[in-house]
Amino acid sequence: MGRIVISTNATLDGISQDPTGEEGFEFGGWFTRISDADREAWAKVEFEETLDTAALLIGGGSYEWFAQRWVGRPGEWAAALTRLPKYVVRSTAGRTDWGPTTVLTGDIAAEIANLRQRIDGDIVVYASYQLVRTLAEHDLIDEVRLIVFPHIVGSGGRVFSDLTTPRALRLSGVATVGAGLVQLTYERSA
């Protein structure tokens, strides 16, 4: 049985919006304000996660963003990401050229519950915050991996926002990433 894993980055105050500053959010770009050594350590963690992932589950907008950066990119990490099966939740047409891609439509909660039954291993969700809210509301999240960046930006979009039902998770891991980042891992409470 597959496990739905949210893997994301956020600031100390929980902001996940516009990490690279490309969206024009006035407090964006916090991801780019770390040292090269921390960026290398972050990339190592993310690459290892890719190697342990069975499939990606991603929203349409996030798929577009990632595909723009990874399609045709050289290197072992890019090749590993491209090989992964991708399940894209979208309501409009869009690209599907980033390796094996299946578009999910209709009853998304039912589609994802079915996906969990068919795939053995971690089904990782990157960004896709609207999808994350849907997963949380339907109690479909098995694990959250959060890399915390040493910035406080004060306002902006969060990974978990506008939920109508609180969810309890239990801490299952804490690891430093480089000198300035921390990865927190939480699992579904029993």
Coordinates of C-alpha atoms in Angstrom, one line a residue:
M1 CA 0.0 0.0 0.0
G2 CA 1.2 3.5 -0.8
R3 CA 1.8 6.3 1.6
I4 CA 1.0 9.9 0.8
V5 CA 4.0 12.0 1.8
I6 CA 3.9 15.8 1.8
S7 CA 7.5 17.1 1.2
T8 CA 7.9 20.8 1.3
N9 CA 9.9 23.8 2.4
A10 CA 8.8 26.7 4.6
T11 CA 10.1 29.6 6.6
L12 CA 10.2 29.6 10.4
D13 CA 6.8 31.2 10.5
G14 CA 5.3 28.6 8.2
I15 CA 5.3 30.5 4.9
S16 CA 5.7 28.4 1.8
Q17 CA 4.6 31.0 -0.9
D18 CA 7.0 32.0 -3.6
P19 CA 10.2 30.4 -2.3
T20 CA 12.3 31.5 -5.3
G21 CA 10.8 35.0 -5.7
E22 CA 9.7 34.3 -9.3
E23 CA 6.0 34.9 -8.5
G24 CA 6.5 38.5 -7.5
F25 CA 5.3 38.1 -3.9
E26 CA 6.9 40.9 -2.0
F27 CA 8.3 38.5 0.7
G28 CA 9.3 35.8 -1.8
G29 CA 12.8 34.6 -2.6
W30 CA 13.5 33.2 0.9
F31 CA 14.8 29.9 -0.5
T32 CA 17.5 31.8 -2.4
R33 CA 18.8 33.5 0.7
I34 CA 20.7 30.5 2.1
S35 CA 24.4 29.6 1.8
D36 CA 25.7 27.5 -1.0
A37 CA 26.7 24.8 1.5
D38 CA 23.1 24.7 2.9
R39 CA 21.7 24.6 -0.7
E40 CA 24.0 21.6 -1.5
A41 CA 22.9 19.8 1.7
W42 CA 19.3 20.5 0.8
A43 CA 19.8 19.1 -2.7
K44 CA 21.3 16.0 -1.3
V45 CA 18.3 15.4 1.0
E46 CA 15.9 16.0 -1.9
F47 CA 17.9 13.7 -4.3
E48 CA 17.9 10.9 -1.7
E49 CA 14.2 11.4 -1.3
T50 CA 13.7 11.1 -5.1
L51 CA 15.5 7.8 -5.1
D52 CA 13.2 6.4 -2.4
T53 CA 10.0 7.7 -4.0
A54 CA 7.6 5.4 -5.9
A55 CA 5.5 8.1 -7.6
L56 CA 4.8 11.9 -7.5
L57 CA 1.4 13.3 -6.9
I58 CA 1.2 16.9 -7.9
G59 CA -1.2 19.7 -8.8
G60 CA -1.4 21.1 -12.3
G61 CA 0.2 24.4 -11.6
S62 CA 3.1 22.8 -9.7
Y63 CA 3.5 20.2 -12.5
E64 CA 3.9 23.1 -14.9
W65 CA 6.4 24.9 -12.7
F66 CA 8.6 21.8 -12.1
A67 CA 8.4 20.5 -15.7
Q68 CA 9.6 23.9 -16.9
R69 CA 12.7 23.4 -14.8
W70 CA 13.4 19.7 -15.1
V71 CA 12.4 18.6 -18.6
G72 CA 15.6 18.2 -20.6
R73 CA 17.8 19.0 -17.6
P74 CA 21.0 16.9 -17.4
G75 CA 22.1 15.0 -14.4
E76 CA 21.2 12.0 -12.2
W77 CA 18.6 13.9 -10.1
A78 CA 16.8 15.1 -13.2
A79 CA 16.8 11.6 -14.7
A80 CA 15.5 10.1 -11.5
L81 CA 12.7 12.7 -11.3
T82 CA 11.8 12.2 -15.0
R83 CA 11.6 8.4 -14.6
L84 CA 9.1 8.6 -11.7
P85 CA 5.4 8.1 -12.5
K86 CA 3.6 11.3 -12.0
Y87 CA -0.1 11.7 -11.1
V88 CA -1.3 15.2 -11.9
V89 CA -4.5 16.7 -10.4
R90 CA -5.8 19.4 -12.7
S91 CA -9.1 20.8 -14.0
T92 CA -7.7 22.3 -17.2
A93 CA -5.5 21.1 -20.0
G94 CA -1.7 21.4 -19.6
R95 CA 1.6 19.8 -20.4
T96 CA 2.2 16.1 -19.7
D97 CA 5.7 15.7 -21.1
W98 CA 7.7 15.3 -17.9
G99 CA 8.2 11.5 -18.0
P100 CA 5.3 9.1 -17.4
T101 CA 2.3 11.3 -16.5
T102 CA -1.3 10.5 -15.7
V103 CA -3.9 13.2 -15.3
L104 CA -6.4 12.6 -12.4
T105 CA -9.9 14.1 -12.7
G106 CA -13.3 13.6 -11.2
D107 CA -13.6 12.6 -7.5
I108 CA -10.0 13.4 -6.5
A109 CA -10.2 11.9 -3.0
A110 CA -11.5 8.6 -4.4
E111 CA -8.8 8.7 -7.2
I112 CA -6.0 9.2 -4.6
A113 CA -7.4 6.6 -2.2
N114 CA -7.3 4.2 -5.2
L115 CA -3.8 5.3 -6.1
R116 CA -2.7 4.4 -2.5
Q117 CA -4.0 0.9 -3.0
R118 CA -2.2 0.4 -6.4
I119 CA 1.2 1.9 -5.6
D120 CA 3.6 0.3 -3.2
G121 CA 5.8 2.9 -1.5
D122 CA 5.9 6.7 -1.0
I123 CA 3.7 8.9 -3.2
V124 CA 5.4 12.2 -2.7
V125 CA 3.6 15.6 -3.0
Y126 CA 5.7 18.7 -3.9
A127 CA 4.2 22.2 -3.5
S128 CA 0.6 21.8 -4.7
Y129 CA -1.0 23.5 -1.7
Q130 CA -4.6 23.3 -2.9
L131 CA -4.1 19.6 -3.4
V132 CA -2.5 19.4 0.1
R133 CA -5.6 21.0 1.6
T134 CA -7.8 18.4 -0.2
L135 CA -5.6 15.6 1.1
A136 CA -5.7 16.9 4.6
E137 CA -9.5 17.4 4.6
H138 CA -10.0 13.8 3.5
D139 CA -7.4 12.4 6.0
L140 CA -5.2 11.1 3.2
I141 CA -1.8 12.3 4.5
D142 CA 0.5 9.7 6.0
E143 CA 3.6 11.7 6.5
V144 CA 4.8 15.3 6.3
R145 CA 8.5 16.2 5.7
L146 CA 9.1 19.8 6.2
I147 CA 12.4 21.5 5.7
V148 CA 12.5 24.7 7.7
F149 CA 14.4 27.7 6.4
P150 CA 15.9 30.3 8.8
H151 CA 13.7 33.2 7.7
I152 CA 10.7 35.0 9.2
V153 CA 8.7 36.8 6.5
G154 CA 5.6 37.7 8.4
S155 CA 2.9 36.9 5.9
G156 CA 2.1 34.8 2.8
G157 CA 0.6 31.5 1.8
R158 CA 1.1 28.5 4.0
V159 CA 1.3 24.8 3.2
F160 CA -1.7 24.1 5.5
S161 CA -4.3 26.8 5.4
D162 CA -8.0 27.1 5.4
L163 CA -8.6 23.6 6.9
T164 CA -11.9 22.9 8.4
T165 CA -10.8 19.9 10.4
P166 CA -7.6 19.8 12.5
R167 CA -5.3 16.8 12.1
A168 CA -2.9 15.4 14.7
L169 CA 0.5 14.1 13.7
R170 CA 3.4 12.7 15.7
L171 CA 7.0 13.7 15.4
S172 CA 9.1 10.9 14.0
G173 CA 12.3 12.6 13.0
V174 CA 14.4 15.7 13.3
A175 CA 17.6 16.3 11.3
T176 CA 19.8 19.2 10.5
V177 CA 20.4 19.9 6.9
G178 CA 23.6 21.8 6.4
A179 CA 24.3 24.4 9.0
G180 CA 21.0 26.4 8.8
L181 CA 18.1 24.2 7.9
V182 CA 16.1 21.6 9.8
Q183 CA 14.0 18.7 8.5
L184 CA 11.1 17.8 10.6
T185 CA 9.2 14.6 9.9
Y186 CA 5.7 13.9 11.2
E187 CA 3.6 10.8 10.7
R188 CA -0.1 10.1 11.0
S189 CA -1.1 9.7 14.6
A190 CA -2.4 6.2 15.5

